[in-house]
Short mmCIF file of C-alpha atoms in Angstrom, two decimals:
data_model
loop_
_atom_site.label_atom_id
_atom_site.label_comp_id
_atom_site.label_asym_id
_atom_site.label_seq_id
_atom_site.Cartn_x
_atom_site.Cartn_y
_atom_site.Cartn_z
CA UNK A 1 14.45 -22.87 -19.72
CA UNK A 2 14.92 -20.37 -16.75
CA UNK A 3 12.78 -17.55 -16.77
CA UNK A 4 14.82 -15.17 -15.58
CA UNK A 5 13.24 -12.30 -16.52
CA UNK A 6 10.44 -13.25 -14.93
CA UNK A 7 11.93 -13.49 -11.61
CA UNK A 8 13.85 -9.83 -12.08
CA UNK A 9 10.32 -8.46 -12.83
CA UNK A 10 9.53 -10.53 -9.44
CA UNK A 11 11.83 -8.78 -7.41
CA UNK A 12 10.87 -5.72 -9.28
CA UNK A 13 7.21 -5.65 -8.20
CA UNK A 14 7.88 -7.23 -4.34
CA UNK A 15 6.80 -10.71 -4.61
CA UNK A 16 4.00 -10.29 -7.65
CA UNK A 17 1.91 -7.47 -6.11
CA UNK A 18 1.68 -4.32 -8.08
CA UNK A 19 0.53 -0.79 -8.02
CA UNK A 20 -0.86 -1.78 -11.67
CA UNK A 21 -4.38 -3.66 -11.30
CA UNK A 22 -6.61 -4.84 -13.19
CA UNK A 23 -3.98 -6.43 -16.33
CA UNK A 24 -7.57 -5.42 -19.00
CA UNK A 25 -6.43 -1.66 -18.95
CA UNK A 26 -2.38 -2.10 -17.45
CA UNK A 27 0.31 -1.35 -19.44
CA UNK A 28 2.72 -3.70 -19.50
CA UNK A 29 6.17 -4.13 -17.03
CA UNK A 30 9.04 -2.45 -18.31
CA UNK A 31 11.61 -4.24 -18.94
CA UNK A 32 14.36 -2.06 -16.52
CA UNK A 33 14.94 -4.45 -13.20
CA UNK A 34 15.01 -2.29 -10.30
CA UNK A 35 14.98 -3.49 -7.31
CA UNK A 36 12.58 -1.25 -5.25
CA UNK A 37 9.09 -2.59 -4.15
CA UNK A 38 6.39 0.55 -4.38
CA UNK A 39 3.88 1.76 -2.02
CA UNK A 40 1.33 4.35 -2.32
CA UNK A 41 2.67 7.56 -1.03
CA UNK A 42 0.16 9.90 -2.60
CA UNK A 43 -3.13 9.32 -4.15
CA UNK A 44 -2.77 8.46 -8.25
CA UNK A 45 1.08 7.36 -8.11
CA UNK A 46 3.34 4.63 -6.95
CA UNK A 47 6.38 5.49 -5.61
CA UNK A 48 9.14 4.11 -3.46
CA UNK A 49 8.59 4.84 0.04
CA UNK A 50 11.73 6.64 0.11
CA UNK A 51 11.76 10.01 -1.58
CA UNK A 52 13.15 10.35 -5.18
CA UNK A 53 13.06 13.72 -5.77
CA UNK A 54 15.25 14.57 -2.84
CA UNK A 55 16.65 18.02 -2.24
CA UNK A 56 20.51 18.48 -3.01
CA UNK A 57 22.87 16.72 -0.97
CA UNK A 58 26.60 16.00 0.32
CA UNK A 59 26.48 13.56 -2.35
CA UNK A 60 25.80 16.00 -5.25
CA UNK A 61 28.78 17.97 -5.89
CA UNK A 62 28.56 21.41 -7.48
CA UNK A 63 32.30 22.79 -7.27
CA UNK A 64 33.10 20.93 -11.19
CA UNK A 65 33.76 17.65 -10.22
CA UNK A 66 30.94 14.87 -11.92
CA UNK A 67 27.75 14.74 -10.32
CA UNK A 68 26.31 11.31 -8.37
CA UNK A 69 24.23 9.48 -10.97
CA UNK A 70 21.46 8.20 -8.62
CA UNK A 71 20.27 4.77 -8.42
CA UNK A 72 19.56 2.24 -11.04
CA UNK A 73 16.10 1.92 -10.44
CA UNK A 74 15.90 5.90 -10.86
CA UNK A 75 16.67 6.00 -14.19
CA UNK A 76 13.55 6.10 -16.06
CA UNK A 77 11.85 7.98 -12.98
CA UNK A 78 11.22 11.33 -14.57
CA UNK A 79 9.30 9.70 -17.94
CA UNK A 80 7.31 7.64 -15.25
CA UNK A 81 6.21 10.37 -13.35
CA UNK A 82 4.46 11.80 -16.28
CA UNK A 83 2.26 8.76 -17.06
CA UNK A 84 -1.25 8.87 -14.97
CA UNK A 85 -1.51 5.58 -12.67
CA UNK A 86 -4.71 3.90 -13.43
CA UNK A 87 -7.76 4.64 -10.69
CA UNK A 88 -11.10 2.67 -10.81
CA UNK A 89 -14.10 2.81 -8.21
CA UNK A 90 -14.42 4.82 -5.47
CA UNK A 91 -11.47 5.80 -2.99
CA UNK A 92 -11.00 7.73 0.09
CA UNK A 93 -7.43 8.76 1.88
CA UNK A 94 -7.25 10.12 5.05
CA UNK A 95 -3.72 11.15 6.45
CA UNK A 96 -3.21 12.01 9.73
CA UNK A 97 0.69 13.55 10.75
CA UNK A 98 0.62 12.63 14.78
CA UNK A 99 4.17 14.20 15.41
CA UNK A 100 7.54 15.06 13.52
CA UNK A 101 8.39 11.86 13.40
CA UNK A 102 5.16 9.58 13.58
CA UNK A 103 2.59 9.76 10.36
CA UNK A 104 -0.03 7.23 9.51
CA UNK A 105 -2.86 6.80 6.80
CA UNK A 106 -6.07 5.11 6.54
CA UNK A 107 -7.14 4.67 2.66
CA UNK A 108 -10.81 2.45 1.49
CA UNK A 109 -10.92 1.88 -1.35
CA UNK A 110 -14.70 0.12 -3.03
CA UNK A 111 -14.25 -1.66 -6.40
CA UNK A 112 -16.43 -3.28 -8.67
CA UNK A 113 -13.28 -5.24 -10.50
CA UNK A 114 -11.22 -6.18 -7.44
CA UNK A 115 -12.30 -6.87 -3.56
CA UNK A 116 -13.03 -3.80 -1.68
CA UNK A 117 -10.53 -3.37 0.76
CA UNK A 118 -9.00 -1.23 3.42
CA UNK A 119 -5.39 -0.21 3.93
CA UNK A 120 -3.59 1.61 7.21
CA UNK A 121 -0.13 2.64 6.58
CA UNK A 122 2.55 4.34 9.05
CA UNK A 123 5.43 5.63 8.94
CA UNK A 124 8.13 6.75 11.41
CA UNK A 125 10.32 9.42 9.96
CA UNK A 126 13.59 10.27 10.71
CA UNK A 127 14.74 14.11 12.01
CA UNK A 128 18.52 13.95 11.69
CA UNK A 129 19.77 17.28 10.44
CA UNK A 130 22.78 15.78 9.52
CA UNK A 131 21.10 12.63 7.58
CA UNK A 132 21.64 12.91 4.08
CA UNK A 133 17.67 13.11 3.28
CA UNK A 134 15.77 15.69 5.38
CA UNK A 135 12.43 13.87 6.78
CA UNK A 136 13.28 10.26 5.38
CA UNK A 137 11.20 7.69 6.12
CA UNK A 138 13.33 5.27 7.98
CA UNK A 139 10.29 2.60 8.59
CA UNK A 140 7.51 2.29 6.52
CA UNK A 141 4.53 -0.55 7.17
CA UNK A 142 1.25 -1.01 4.88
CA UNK A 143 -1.17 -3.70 5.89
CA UNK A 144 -4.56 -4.26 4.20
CA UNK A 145 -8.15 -6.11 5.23
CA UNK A 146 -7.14 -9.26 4.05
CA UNK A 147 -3.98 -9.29 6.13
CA UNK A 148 -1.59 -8.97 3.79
CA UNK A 149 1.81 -6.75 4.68
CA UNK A 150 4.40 -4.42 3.34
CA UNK A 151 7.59 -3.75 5.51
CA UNK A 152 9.98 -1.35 4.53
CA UNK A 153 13.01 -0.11 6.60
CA UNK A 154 16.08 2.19 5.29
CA UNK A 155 19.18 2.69 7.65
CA UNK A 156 22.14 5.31 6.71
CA UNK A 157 25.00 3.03 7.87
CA UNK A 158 27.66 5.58 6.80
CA UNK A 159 27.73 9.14 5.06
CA UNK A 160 27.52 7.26 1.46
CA UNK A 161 26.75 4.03 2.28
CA UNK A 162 22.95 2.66 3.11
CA UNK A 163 20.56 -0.14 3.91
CA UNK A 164 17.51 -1.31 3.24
CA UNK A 165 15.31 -3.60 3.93
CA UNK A 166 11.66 -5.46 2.38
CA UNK A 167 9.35 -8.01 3.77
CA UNK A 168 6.25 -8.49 2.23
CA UNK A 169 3.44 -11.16 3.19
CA UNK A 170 0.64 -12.25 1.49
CA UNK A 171 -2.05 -13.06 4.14
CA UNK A 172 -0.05 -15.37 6.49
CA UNK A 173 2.80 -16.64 4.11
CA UNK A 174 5.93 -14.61 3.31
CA UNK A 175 6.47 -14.09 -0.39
CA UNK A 176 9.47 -11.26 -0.38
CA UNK A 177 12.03 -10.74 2.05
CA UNK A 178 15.47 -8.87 0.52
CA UNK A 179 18.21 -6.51 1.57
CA UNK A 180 20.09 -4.57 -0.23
CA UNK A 181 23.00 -2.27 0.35
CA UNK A 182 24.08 0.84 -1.86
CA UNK A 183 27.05 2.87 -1.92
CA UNK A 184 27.10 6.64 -3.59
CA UNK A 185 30.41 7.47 -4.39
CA UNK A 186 31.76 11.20 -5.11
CA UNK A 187 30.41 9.95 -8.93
CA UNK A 188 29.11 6.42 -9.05
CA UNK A 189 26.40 4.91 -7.40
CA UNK A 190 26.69 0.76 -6.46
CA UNK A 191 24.38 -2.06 -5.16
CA UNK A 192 24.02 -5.22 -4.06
CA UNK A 193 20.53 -6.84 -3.67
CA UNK A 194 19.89 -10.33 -2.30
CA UNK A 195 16.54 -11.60 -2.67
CA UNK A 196 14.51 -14.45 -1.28
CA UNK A 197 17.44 -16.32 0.03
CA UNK A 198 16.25 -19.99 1.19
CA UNK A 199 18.70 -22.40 2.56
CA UNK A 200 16.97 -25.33 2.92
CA UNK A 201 15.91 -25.09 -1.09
CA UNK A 202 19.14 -23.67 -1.68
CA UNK A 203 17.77 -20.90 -3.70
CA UNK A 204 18.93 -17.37 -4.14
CA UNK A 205 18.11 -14.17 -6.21
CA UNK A 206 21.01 -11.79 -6.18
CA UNK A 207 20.96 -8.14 -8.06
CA UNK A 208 23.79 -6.06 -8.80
CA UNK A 209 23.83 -2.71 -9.86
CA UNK A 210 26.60 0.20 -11.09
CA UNK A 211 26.30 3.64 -12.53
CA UNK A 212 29.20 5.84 -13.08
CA UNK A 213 29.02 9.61 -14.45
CA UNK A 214 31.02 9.57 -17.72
CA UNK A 215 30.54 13.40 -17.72
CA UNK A 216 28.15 15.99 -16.68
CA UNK A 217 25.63 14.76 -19.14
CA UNK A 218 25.81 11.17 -19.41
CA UNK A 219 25.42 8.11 -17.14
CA UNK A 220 26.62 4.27 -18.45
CA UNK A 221 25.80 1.44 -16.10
CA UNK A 222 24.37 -2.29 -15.61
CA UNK A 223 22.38 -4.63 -13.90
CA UNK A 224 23.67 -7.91 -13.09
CA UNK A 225 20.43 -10.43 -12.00
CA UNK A 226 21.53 -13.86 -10.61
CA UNK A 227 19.54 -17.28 -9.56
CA UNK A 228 20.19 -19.99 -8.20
CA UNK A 229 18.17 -23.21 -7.25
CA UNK A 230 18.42 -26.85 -6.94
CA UNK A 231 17.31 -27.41 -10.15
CA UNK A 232 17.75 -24.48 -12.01
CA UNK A 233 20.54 -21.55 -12.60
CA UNK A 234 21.41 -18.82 -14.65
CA UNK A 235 21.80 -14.99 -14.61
CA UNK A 236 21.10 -12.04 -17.07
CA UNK A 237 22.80 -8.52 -18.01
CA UNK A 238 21.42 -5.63 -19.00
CA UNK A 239 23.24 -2.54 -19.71
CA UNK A 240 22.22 0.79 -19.05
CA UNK A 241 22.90 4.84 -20.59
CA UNK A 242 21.24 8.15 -19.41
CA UNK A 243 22.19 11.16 -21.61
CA UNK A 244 20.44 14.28 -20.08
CA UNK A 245 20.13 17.82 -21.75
CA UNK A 246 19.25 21.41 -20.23
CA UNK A 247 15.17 20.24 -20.28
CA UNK A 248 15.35 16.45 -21.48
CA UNK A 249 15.99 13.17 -20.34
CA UNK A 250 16.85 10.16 -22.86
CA UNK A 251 17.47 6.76 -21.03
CA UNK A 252 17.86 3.26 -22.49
CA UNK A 253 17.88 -0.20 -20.89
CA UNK A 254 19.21 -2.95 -23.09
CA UNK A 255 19.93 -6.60 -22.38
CA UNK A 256 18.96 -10.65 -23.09
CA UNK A 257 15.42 -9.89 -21.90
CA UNK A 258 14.84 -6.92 -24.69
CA UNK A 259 15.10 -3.64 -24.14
CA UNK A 260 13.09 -0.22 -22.69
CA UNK A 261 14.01 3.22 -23.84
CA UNK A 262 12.31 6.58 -22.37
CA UNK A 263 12.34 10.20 -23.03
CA UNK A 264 11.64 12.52 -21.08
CA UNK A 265 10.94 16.73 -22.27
CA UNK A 266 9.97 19.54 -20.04
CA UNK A 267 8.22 22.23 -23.09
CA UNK A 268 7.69 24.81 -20.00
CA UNK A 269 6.72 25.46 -16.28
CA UNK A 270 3.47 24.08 -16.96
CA UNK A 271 3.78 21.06 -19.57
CA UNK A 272 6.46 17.53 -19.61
CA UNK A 273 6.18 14.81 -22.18
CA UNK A 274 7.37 11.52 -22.05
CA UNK A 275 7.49 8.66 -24.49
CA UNK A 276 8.29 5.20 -23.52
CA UNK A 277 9.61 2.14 -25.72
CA UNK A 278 9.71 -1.40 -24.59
CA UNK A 279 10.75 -5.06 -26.23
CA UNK A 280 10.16 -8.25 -24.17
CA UNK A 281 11.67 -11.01 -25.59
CA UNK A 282 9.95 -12.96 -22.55
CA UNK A 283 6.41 -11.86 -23.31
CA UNK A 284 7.41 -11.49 -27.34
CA UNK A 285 5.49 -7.83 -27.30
CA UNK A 286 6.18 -4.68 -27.97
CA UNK A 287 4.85 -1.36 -26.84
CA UNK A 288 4.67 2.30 -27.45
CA UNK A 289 3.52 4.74 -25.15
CA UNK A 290 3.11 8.51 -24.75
CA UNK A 291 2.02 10.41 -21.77
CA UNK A 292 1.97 13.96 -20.71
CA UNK A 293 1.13 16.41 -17.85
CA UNK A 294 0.13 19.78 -17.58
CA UNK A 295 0.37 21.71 -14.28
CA UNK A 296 -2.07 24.51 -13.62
CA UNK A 297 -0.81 26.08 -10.04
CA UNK A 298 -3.43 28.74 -10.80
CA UNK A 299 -6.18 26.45 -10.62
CA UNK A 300 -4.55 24.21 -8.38
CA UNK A 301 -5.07 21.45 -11.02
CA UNK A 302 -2.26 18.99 -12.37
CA UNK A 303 -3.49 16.94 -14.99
CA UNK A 304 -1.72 13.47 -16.64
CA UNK A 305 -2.91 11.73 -19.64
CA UNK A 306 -1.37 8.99 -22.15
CA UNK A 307 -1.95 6.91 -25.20
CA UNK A 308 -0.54 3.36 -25.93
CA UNK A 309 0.03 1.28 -28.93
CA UNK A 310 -2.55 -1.07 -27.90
CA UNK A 311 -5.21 1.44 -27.73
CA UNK A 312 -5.50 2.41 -24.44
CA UNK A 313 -6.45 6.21 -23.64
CA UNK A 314 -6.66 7.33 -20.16
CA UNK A 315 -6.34 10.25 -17.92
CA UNK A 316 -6.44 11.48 -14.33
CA UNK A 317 -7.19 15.08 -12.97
CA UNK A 318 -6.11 16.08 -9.51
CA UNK A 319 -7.74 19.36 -8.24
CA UNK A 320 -6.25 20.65 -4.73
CA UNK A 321 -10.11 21.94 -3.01
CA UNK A 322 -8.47 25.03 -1.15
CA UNK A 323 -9.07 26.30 1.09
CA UNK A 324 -9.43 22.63 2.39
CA UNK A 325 -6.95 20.17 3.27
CA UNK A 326 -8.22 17.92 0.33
CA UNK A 327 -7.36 16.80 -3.03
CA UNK A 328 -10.04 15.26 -5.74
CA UNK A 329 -8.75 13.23 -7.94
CA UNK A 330 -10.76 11.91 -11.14
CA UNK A 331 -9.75 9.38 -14.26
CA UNK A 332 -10.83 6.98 -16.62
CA UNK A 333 -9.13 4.45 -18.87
CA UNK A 334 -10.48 3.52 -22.09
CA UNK A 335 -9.46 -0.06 -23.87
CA UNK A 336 -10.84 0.14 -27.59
CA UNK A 337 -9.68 -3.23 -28.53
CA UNK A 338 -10.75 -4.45 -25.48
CA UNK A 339 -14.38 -2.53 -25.62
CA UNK A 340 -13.22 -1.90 -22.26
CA UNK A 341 -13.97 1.43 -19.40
CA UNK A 342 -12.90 2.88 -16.07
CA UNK A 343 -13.68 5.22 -13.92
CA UNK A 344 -12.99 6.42 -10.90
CA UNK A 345 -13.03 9.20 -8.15
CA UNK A 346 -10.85 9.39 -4.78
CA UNK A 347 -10.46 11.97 -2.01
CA UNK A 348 -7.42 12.44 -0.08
CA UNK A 349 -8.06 14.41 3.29
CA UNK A 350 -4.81 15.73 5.03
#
C-alpha cells in the first residue's frame, strides 16, 4: 500500500532532514503537509527562510473587503511558535551582516548524541522598496562539515504571484529538489508544488494548495498531495479551517492520514498558550501537547516551555546579555518514560 503520508511528511521536512533531532525526546510530525523546508534563522527555532511574520502589505486589505488568508503551511504557525525547539550540547552562533544586502553565519555546534558539526549559512537579501516583503531573503544557502546542502531561492514574478525554489543534498547525492509557485489573490491564497520530479523513473510528487477567506474571521481550504511512480500511485486530501478571534487562533487539519488541530491564546503582552492535537493513522498514535511562553522585555528574557502526552517536559530560556550583541540561550528536555535528559547551552553573537 502507498504510503502517502509518508512522502507528504517527506516533502514536508526537505528530503528527511529535520530541525527535530534526536527522535528519544522529539515530538512527533504533525500531520498538516506544508510544503516549506526549514532552516535555522535564529538560535532555538526553525523557521522558513522567508519571513512569516511579515509587516502589512498590498496584499492585506484594510478598506472592508476580506483579508488574504496566508499560506497553507502558515496555518498552525502561531501555536508553533510557542512550543520551545529542543537544544542539546553545546552551541555557538556567530552572525556577521557584511552589507544591506549580503549576511552570513557561522554556527558549531558539539554534541554528545549526534556528530559535532559545523554550519556556514548566507544569505543575499533583497532591497526593493516596492517588493512586497521589506528585506526578503531572495537566496538563502546552508552547508554543513559533512558536506551536506540547503538551497533556497524566492523570486516575486508578479505583484501577487511568486516563486520558489529548494535543493537540498545530502553529502554528494541530491535528495530534494522542488518548485513551487503561489498566487495571493485580493482574498485567497493558491499553490502548486512539484516535488522530486524524475523522468527516467517516471516519478512525481505534486502538492496543491487553496485557502479562501469566508469572512473576516474564518479561513476554509485544502491540500491536494499527488504521486506517481512506475509501480506505485495514489494521492491524498486533507481539508483545512482557521477560525480566528480578537486574541485566539483555532486551526484544524483533517484528512485520510488523520488529523491535527491547534489553538492558539494570547492571555496578555507578556504570556501565549498553545495546545496542539494530532491523529496519525500512518503511525496509529496520538498526541497531546501544551506549550507556553512568557516574554519578560524588562529582563530581556523570553521563556518557552511544554508538556506532552507521552511525558516529555522541556523548556528553553533565552536571555538577551545587553549591553552586548549576544543572546544565551539555555534548555533541557526531560523523557520520564524514557528515563531520558537534555541539556544544553548556545550563544548567538551578532
Amino acid at each position: 500500500m502507498l504510503d502517502i503520508c509518508g512522502i507528504a511528511d517527506l516533502i514536508k521536512r526537505g528530503g528527511g532532514r529535520s530541525g527535530r533531532k534526536h527522535g528519544c525526546l522529539s515530538r512527533p510530525l504533525l500531520v498538516s503537509m506544508g510544503s516549506v523546508l526549514a532552516l535555522s534563522s535564529r538560535p532555538g527555532r526553525q523557521n522558513s527562510p522567508f519571513p512569516q511574520d511579515r509587516p502589512r502589505s498590498r496584499w492585506d486589505r484594510r478598506d472592508g473587503r476580506l483579508p488574504n488568508p496566508g499560506s497553507f503551511d502558515e496555518l498552525h504557525r502561531n501555536c508553533k511558535d510557542v512550543f520551545p525547539q529542543q537544544t542539546e550540547g553545546v552551541k555557538l552562533i556567530v552572525n556577521k551582516t557584511l552589507s544591506s544586502f549580503f549576511k552570513v553565519s557561522h554556527t558549531f555546534h558539539l554534541s554528545a548524541v549526534a556528530p559535532s558539526n559545523y554550519r556556514f549559512h548566507v544569505s543575499y537579501l533583497q532591497s526593493d522598496t516596492d517588493s512586497k516583503e521589506v528585506d526578503s531573503p531572495m537566496l538563502i544557502g546552508e552547508m554543513d562539515s559533512s558536506g551536506s546542502l540547503n538551497a533556497h531561492s524566492l523570486f516575486h514574478l508578479s505583484e501577487r504571484m511568486r516563486g520558489k525554489a529548494v535543493f537540498q543534498t545530502q553529502q554528494s547525492q541530491f535528495v530534494t529538489w522542488q518548485f513551487e509557485t503561489e498566487y495571493r489573490g485580493r482574498d485567497f491564497t493558491a499553490a502548486v508544488t512539484l516535488a522530486n520530479p524524475d523522468i527516467l523513473r517516471e516519478s512525481v510528487i505534486m502538492v496543491a494548495h487553496f485557502l479562501q477567506s469566508v469572512s473576516s474571521q474564518l479561513v476554509l481550504g485544502g491540500e491536494l498531495v499527488y504521486h506517481r511512480g512506475r509501480a506505485e500511485e495514489g494521492g491524498i486530501l486533507t481539508l483545512a479551517g482557521q477560525y480566528s478571534g480578537p486574541n485566539w487562533v483555532a486551526t484544524l487539519n483533517a484528512g485520510k492520514g488523520g488529523a491535527h488541530a491547534s489553538y492558539y491564546h494570547r492571555a496578555n503582552k507578556q504570556i501565549q498558550v498553545g495546545v496542539e492535537f494530532e491523529a496519525s493513522t500512518r503511525t496509529q498514535e496520538t498526541t497531546f501537547a501544551f506549550g507556553y511562553q512568557m516574554d519578560l522585555p524588562e529582563a530581556n528574557m523570553v521563556f518557552r516551555g511544554m508538556l506532552d502526552s507521552r511525558c516529555i517536559i522541556g523548556g528553553v530560556l533565552e536571555k538577551r546579555l545587553s549591553p552586548l550583541p549576544a543572546t544565551l540561550i539555555m534548555g533541557a528536555f526531560v523523557n520520564h518514560r524514557g528515563d531520558k535528559l537534555q541539556c544544553g547551552l548556545g550563544v548567538n553573537v551578532g
